[in-house]
JSON list of C-alpha atoms and ligand atoms in Angstrom, two decimals:
[
{"chain": "A", "resi": 25, "resn": "MET", "atom": "CA", "xyz": [0.00, 0.00, 0.00]},
{"chain": "A", "resi": 26, "resn": "ASP", "atom": "CA", "xyz": [1.36, 3.44, -0.93]},
{"chain": "A", "resi": 27, "resn": "ASN", "atom": "CA", "xyz": [2.49, 5.54, 1.99]},
{"chain": "A", "resi": 28, "resn": "CYS", "atom": "CA", "xyz": [2.52, 2.67, 4.48]},
{"chain": "A", "resi": 29, "resn": "LEU", "atom": "CA", "xyz": [5.77, 2.56, 6.42]},
{"chain": "A", "resi": 30, "resn": "PHE", "atom": "CA", "xyz": [5.73, -1.21, 6.92]},
{"chain": "A", "resi": 31, "resn": "CYS", "atom": "CA", "xyz": [4.84, -1.88, 3.26]},
{"chain": "A", "resi": 32, "resn": "LYS", "atom": "CA", "xyz": [7.94, 0.17, 2.41]},
{"chain": "A", "resi": 33, "resn": "ILE", "atom": "CA", "xyz": [10.02, -1.99, 4.77]},
{"chain": "A", "resi": 34, "resn": "ILE", "atom": "CA", "xyz": [8.60, -5.11, 3.08]},
{"chain": "A", "resi": 35, "resn": "LYS", "atom": "CA", "xyz": [9.55, -3.70, -0.34]},
{"chain": "A", "resi": 36, "resn": "LYS", "atom": "CA", "xyz": [13.03, -2.82, 1.05]},
{"chain": "A", "resi": 37, "resn": "GLU", "atom": "CA", "xyz": [12.45, 0.86, 0.27]},
{"chain": "A", "resi": 38, "resn": "ILE", "atom": "CA", "xyz": [13.21, 1.59, 3.94]},
{"chain": "A", "resi": 39, "resn": "PRO", "atom": "CA", "xyz": [15.93, -0.36, 5.76]},
{"chain": "A", "resi": 40, "resn": "ALA", "atom": "CA", "xyz": [15.19, -2.62, 8.71]},
{"chain": "A", "resi": 41, "resn": "ASN", "atom": "CA", "xyz": [17.01, -5.34, 10.59]},
{"chain": "A", "resi": 42, "resn": "VAL", "atom": "CA", "xyz": [15.12, -8.35, 9.30]},
{"chain": "A", "resi": 43, "resn": "ILE", "atom": "CA", "xyz": [15.33, -11.42, 11.54]},
{"chain": "A", "resi": 44, "resn": "PHE", "atom": "CA", "xyz": [12.98, -13.76, 9.67]},
{"chain": "A", "resi": 45, "resn": "GLU", "atom": "CA", "xyz": [11.22, -13.64, 6.33]},
{"chain": "A", "resi": 46, "resn": "ASN", "atom": "CA", "xyz": [9.15, -15.92, 4.14]},
{"chain": "A", "resi": 47, "resn": "ASP", "atom": "CA", "xyz": [6.51, -15.34, 1.44]},
{"chain": "A", "resi": 48, "resn": "GLN", "atom": "CA", "xyz": [3.86, -14.21, 3.91]},
{"chain": "A", "resi": 49, "resn": "ILE", "atom": "CA", "xyz": [5.69, -12.88, 6.96]},
{"chain": "A", "resi": 50, "resn": "LEU", "atom": "CA", "xyz": [8.38, -10.45, 7.97]},
{"chain": "A", "resi": 51, "resn": "ILE", "atom": "CA", "xyz": [9.90, -10.22, 11.44]},
{"chain": "A", "resi": 52, "resn": "PHE", "atom": "CA", "xyz": [12.23, -7.31, 12.12]},
{"chain": "A", "resi": 53, "resn": "GLU", "atom": "CA", "xyz": [13.68, -5.28, 14.98]},
{"chain": "A", "resi": 54, "resn": "ASP", "atom": "CA", "xyz": [11.66, -2.40, 16.37]},
{"chain": "A", "resi": 55, "resn": "ILE", "atom": "CA", "xyz": [13.52, 0.87, 15.88]},
{"chain": "A", "resi": 56, "resn": "ASN", "atom": "CA", "xyz": [12.65, 2.01, 19.43]},
{"chain": "A", "resi": 57, "resn": "PRO", "atom": "CA", "xyz": [12.98, -1.12, 21.56]},
{"chain": "A", "resi": 58, "resn": "GLN", "atom": "CA", "xyz": [10.90, -1.38, 24.74]},
{"chain": "A", "resi": 59, "resn": "ALA", "atom": "CA", "xyz": [12.67, -4.54, 25.92]},
{"chain": "A", "resi": 60, "resn": "LYS", "atom": "CA", "xyz": [16.11, -6.04, 25.46]},
{"chain": "A", "resi": 61, "resn": "LYS", "atom": "CA", "xyz": [14.73, -7.81, 22.40]},
{"chain": "A", "resi": 62, "resn": "HIS", "atom": "CA", "xyz": [11.80, -6.09, 20.66]},
{"chain": "A", "resi": 63, "resn": "LEU", "atom": "CA", "xyz": [10.69, -7.50, 17.32]},
{"chain": "A", "resi": 64, "resn": "LEU", "atom": "CA", "xyz": [7.72, -6.77, 15.10]},
{"chain": "A", "resi": 65, "resn": "ALA", "atom": "CA", "xyz": [5.98, -9.59, 13.24]},
{"chain": "A", "resi": 66, "resn": "ILE", "atom": "CA", "xyz": [3.85, -8.52, 10.27]},
{"chain": "A", "resi": 67, "resn": "PRO", "atom": "CA", "xyz": [1.99, -10.14, 7.40]},
{"chain": "A", "resi": 68, "resn": "LYS", "atom": "CA", "xyz": [3.35, -8.95, 4.05]},
{"chain": "A", "resi": 69, "resn": "LYS", "atom": "CA", "xyz": [-0.15, -8.27, 2.82]},
{"chain": "A", "resi": 70, "resn": "HIS", "atom": "CA", "xyz": [-1.53, -4.98, 4.10]},
{"chain": "A", "resi": 71, "resn": "TYR", "atom": "CA", "xyz": [-4.22, -5.09, 6.80]},
{"chain": "A", "resi": 72, "resn": "LYS", "atom": "CA", "xyz": [-4.76, -1.98, 8.85]},
{"chain": "A", "resi": 73, "resn": "ASP", "atom": "CA", "xyz": [-5.12, -3.59, 12.24]},
{"chain": "A", "resi": 74, "resn": "TYR", "atom": "CA", "xyz": [-5.78, -6.80, 14.15]},
{"chain": "A", "resi": 75, "resn": "LEU", "atom": "CA", "xyz": [-9.54, -6.75, 13.51]},
{"chain": "A", "resi": 76, "resn": "ASP", "atom": "CA", "xyz": [-9.05, -6.26, 9.79]},
{"chain": "A", "resi": 77, "resn": "PHE", "atom": "CA", "xyz": [-6.46, -9.06, 9.75]},
{"chain": "A", "resi": 78, "resn": "SER", "atom": "CA", "xyz": [-8.67, -11.41, 11.81]},
{"chain": "A", "resi": 79, "resn": "ARG", "atom": "CA", "xyz": [-10.90, -11.97, 8.76]},
{"chain": "A", "resi": 80, "resn": "ALA", "atom": "CA", "xyz": [-8.02, -13.02, 6.49]},
{"chain": "A", "resi": 81, "resn": "ASP", "atom": "CA", "xyz": [-7.51, -16.58, 5.23]},
{"chain": "A", "resi": 82, "resn": "GLU", "atom": "CA", "xyz": [-3.88, -16.42, 6.31]},
{"chain": "A", "resi": 83, "resn": "PHE", "atom": "CA", "xyz": [-4.74, -15.46, 9.93]},
{"chain": "A", "resi": 84, "resn": "GLU", "atom": "CA", "xyz": [-4.23, -18.89, 11.51]},
{"chain": "A", "resi": 85, "resn": "GLY", "atom": "CA", "xyz": [-1.22, -19.76, 9.42]},
{"chain": "A", "resi": 86, "resn": "PHE", "atom": "CA", "xyz": [0.42, -16.49, 10.38]},
{"chain": "A", "resi": 87, "resn": "PHE", "atom": "CA", "xyz": [0.12, -17.23, 14.10]},
{"chain": "A", "resi": 88, "resn": "SER", "atom": "CA", "xyz": [1.46, -20.77, 13.65]},
{"chain": "A", "resi": 89, "resn": "GLU", "atom": "CA", "xyz": [4.54, -19.32, 11.98]},
{"chain": "A", "resi": 90, "resn": "VAL", "atom": "CA", "xyz": [4.94, -16.65, 14.65]},
{"chain": "A", "resi": 91, "resn": "ALA", "atom": "CA", "xyz": [4.63, -19.32, 17.36]},
{"chain": "A", "resi": 92, "resn": "ASP", "atom": "CA", "xyz": [7.28, -21.47, 15.67]},
{"chain": "A", "resi": 93, "resn": "PHE", "atom": "CA", "xyz": [9.55, -18.45, 15.65]},
{"chain": "A", "resi": 94, "resn": "ALA", "atom": "CA", "xyz": [8.67, -17.24, 19.17]},
{"chain": "A", "resi": 95, "resn": "LYS", "atom": "CA", "xyz": [9.27, -20.54, 20.92]},
{"chain": "A", "resi": 96, "resn": "GLU", "atom": "CA", "xyz": [12.97, -20.03, 20.29]},
{"chain": "A", "resi": 97, "resn": "LEU", "atom": "CA", "xyz": [12.89, -16.74, 22.21]},
{"chain": "A", "resi": 98, "resn": "GLY", "atom": "CA", "xyz": [12.21, -18.16, 25.67]},
{"chain": "A", "resi": 99, "resn": "ASP", "atom": "CA", "xyz": [9.51, -16.29, 27.58]},
{"chain": "A", "resi": 100, "resn": "PHE", "atom": "CA", "xyz": [7.99, -13.49, 25.54]},
{"chain": "A", "resi": 101, "resn": "ARG", "atom": "CA", "xyz": [5.11, -11.03, 25.35]},
{"chain": "A", "resi": 102, "resn": "LEU", "atom": "CA", "xyz": [3.01, -10.75, 22.18]},
{"chain": "A", "resi": 103, "resn": "VAL", "atom": "CA", "xyz": [1.07, -7.48, 21.87]},
{"chain": "A", "resi": 104, "resn": "SER", "atom": "CA", "xyz": [-0.94, -5.78, 19.18]},
{"chain": "A", "resi": 105, "resn": "ASN", "atom": "CA", "xyz": [-2.29, -2.27, 19.60]},
{"chain": "A", "resi": 106, "resn": "CYS", "atom": "CA", "xyz": [-5.58, -1.94, 17.73]},
{"chain": "A", "resi": 107, "resn": "GLY", "atom": "CA", "xyz": [-6.73, 1.63, 17.11]},
{"chain": "A", "resi": 108, "resn": "GLU", "atom": "CA", "xyz": [-5.34, 5.02, 18.00]},
{"chain": "A", "resi": 109, "resn": "ARG", "atom": "CA", "xyz": [-6.53, 5.05, 21.61]},
{"chain": "A", "resi": 110, "resn": "SER", "atom": "CA", "xyz": [-4.68, 1.79, 22.28]},
{"chain": "A", "resi": 111, "resn": "GLY", "atom": "CA", "xyz": [-1.43, 3.33, 21.09]},
{"chain": "A", "resi": 112, "resn": "GLN", "atom": "CA", "xyz": [-1.39, 2.12, 17.48]},
{"chain": "A", "resi": 113, "resn": "THR", "atom": "CA", "xyz": [0.76, 4.47, 15.43]},
{"chain": "A", "resi": 114, "resn": "VAL", "atom": "CA", "xyz": [1.45, 2.38, 12.33]},
{"chain": "A", "resi": 115, "resn": "PHE", "atom": "CA", "xyz": [-1.67, 1.22, 10.53]},
{"chain": "A", "resi": 116, "resn": "HIS", "atom": "CA", "xyz": [-0.28, -1.99, 9.06]},
{"chain": "A", "resi": 117, "resn": "VAL", "atom": "CA", "xyz": [-1.11, -4.76, 11.51]},
{"chain": "A", "resi": 118, "resn": "HIS", "atom": "CA", "xyz": [1.88, -5.76, 13.61]},
{"chain": "A", "resi": 119, "resn": "PHE", "atom": "CA", "xyz": [2.61, -7.89, 16.63]},
{"chain": "A", "resi": 120, "resn": "HIS", "atom": "CA", "xyz": [5.22, -6.74, 19.12]},
{"chain": "A", "resi": 121, "resn": "LEU", "atom": "CA", "xyz": [7.37, -9.60, 20.41]},
{"chain": "A", "resi": 122, "resn": "LEU", "atom": "CA", "xyz": [9.16, -8.56, 23.59]},
{"chain": "A", "resi": 123, "resn": "SER", "atom": "CA", "xyz": [11.67, -10.84, 25.24]},
{"chain": "A", "resi": 124, "resn": "ASP", "atom": "CA", "xyz": [15.11, -11.37, 26.73]},
{"chain": "A", "resi": 125, "resn": "GLU", "atom": "CA", "xyz": [14.38, -9.74, 30.07]},
{"chain": "A", "resi": 126, "resn": "LYS", "atom": "CA", "xyz": [11.93, -9.77, 32.98]},
{"chain": "A", "resi": 127, "resn": "LEU", "atom": "CA", "xyz": [9.03, -7.59, 31.87]},
{"chain": "A", "resi": 128, "resn": "GLY", "atom": "CA", "xyz": [6.90, -5.44, 34.16]},
{"chain": "A", "resi": 129, "resn": "SER", "atom": "CA", "xyz": [3.16, -5.00, 33.91]},
{"chain": "A", "resi": 130, "resn": "PHE", "atom": "CA", "xyz": [1.82, -2.55, 31.38]},
{"chain": "A", "resi": 131, "resn": "GLY", "atom": "CA", "xyz": [-1.23, -0.44, 30.77]},
{"chain": "A", "resi": 132, "resn": "ARG", "atom": "CA", "xyz": [-1.57, 3.32, 31.01]},
{"chain": "B", "resi": 12, "resn": "AMP", "atom": "P1", "xyz": [2.43, 0.76, 17.44]},
{"chain": "B", "resi": 12, "resn": "AMP", "atom": "O1", "xyz": [2.67, 2.02, 18.25]},
{"chain": "B", "resi": 12, "resn": "AMP", "atom": "O2", "xyz": [1.84, -0.36, 18.21]},
{"chain": "B", "resi": 12, "resn": "AMP", "atom": "O3", "xyz": [1.68, 1.07, 16.17]},
{"chain": "B", "resi": 12, "resn": "AMP", "atom": "O4", "xyz": [3.86, 0.24, 17.03]},
{"chain": "B", "resi": 12, "resn": "AMP", "atom": "C1", "xyz": [4.59, 0.78, 15.97]},
{"chain": "B", "resi": 12, "resn": "AMP", "atom": "C2", "xyz": [6.01, 0.41, 16.22]},
{"chain": "B", "resi": 12, "resn": "AMP", "atom": "O5", "xyz": [6.75, 0.61, 15.03]},
{"chain": "B", "resi": 12, "resn": "AMP", "atom": "C3", "xyz": [6.69, 1.23, 17.33]},
{"chain": "B", "resi": 12, "resn": "AMP", "atom": "O6", "xyz": [7.13, 0.38, 18.36]},
{"chain": "B", "resi": 12, "resn": "AMP", "atom": "C4", "xyz": [7.85, 1.90, 16.60]},
{"chain": "B", "resi": 12, "resn": "AMP", "atom": "O7", "xyz": [9.01, 2.01, 17.38]},
{"chain": "B", "resi": 12, "resn": "AMP", "atom": "C5", "xyz": [8.05, 0.98, 15.40]},
{"chain": "B", "resi": 12, "resn": "AMP", "atom": "N1", "xyz": [8.67, 1.61, 14.23]},
{"chain": "B", "resi": 12, "resn": "AMP", "atom": "C6", "xyz": [8.36, 2.81, 13.68]},
{"chain": "B", "resi": 12, "resn": "AMP", "atom": "N2", "xyz": [9.14, 3.03, 12.61]},
{"chain": "B", "resi": 12, "resn": "AMP", "atom": "C7", "xyz": [9.96, 1.96, 12.47]},
{"chain": "B", "resi": 12, "resn": "AMP", "atom": "C8", "xyz": [10.99, 1.58, 11.57]},
{"chain": "B", "resi": 12, "resn": "AMP", "atom": "N3", "xyz": [11.35, 2.38, 10.53]},
{"chain": "B", "resi": 12, "resn": "AMP", "atom": "N4", "xyz": [11.62, 0.41, 11.74]},
{"chain": "B", "resi": 12, "resn": "AMP", "atom": "C9", "xyz": [11.28, -0.39, 12.77]},
{"chain": "B", "resi": 12, "resn": "AMP", "atom": "N5", "xyz": [10.29, -0.11, 13.66]},
{"chain": "B", "resi": 12, "resn": "AMP", "atom": "C10", "xyz": [9.65, 1.04, 13.52]}
]
């Protein structure tokens, strides 16, 4: 999608530290890490948020792949902000994967 930051990362128009990639999925480092390891897992096809993505055929397959990847991380947190009031700033669905340290609670 034109003007989508994460679509530009997928197309390699903007650099990112890619950790895993296949035909459907990209996993890369968050530019502003909130944990020792902070990755973003995204489908390559553009969906604006979790609810939009939840209707996609690839929804279940995506989470199987993310789980296969995440189980190598040790304990982790998987978070998706959905909508502006939740803190979503990039409107290409993404799942934050936070790991490699003891995490505190979160909220406001
Ligand atoms: P959210 O606020 O849930 O929409 O998350 C968007 C995330 O994208 C934030 O954690 C940002 O730090 C991250 N981000 C923004 N721009 C980039 C970029 N160019 N490369 C990697 N991560 C980015």
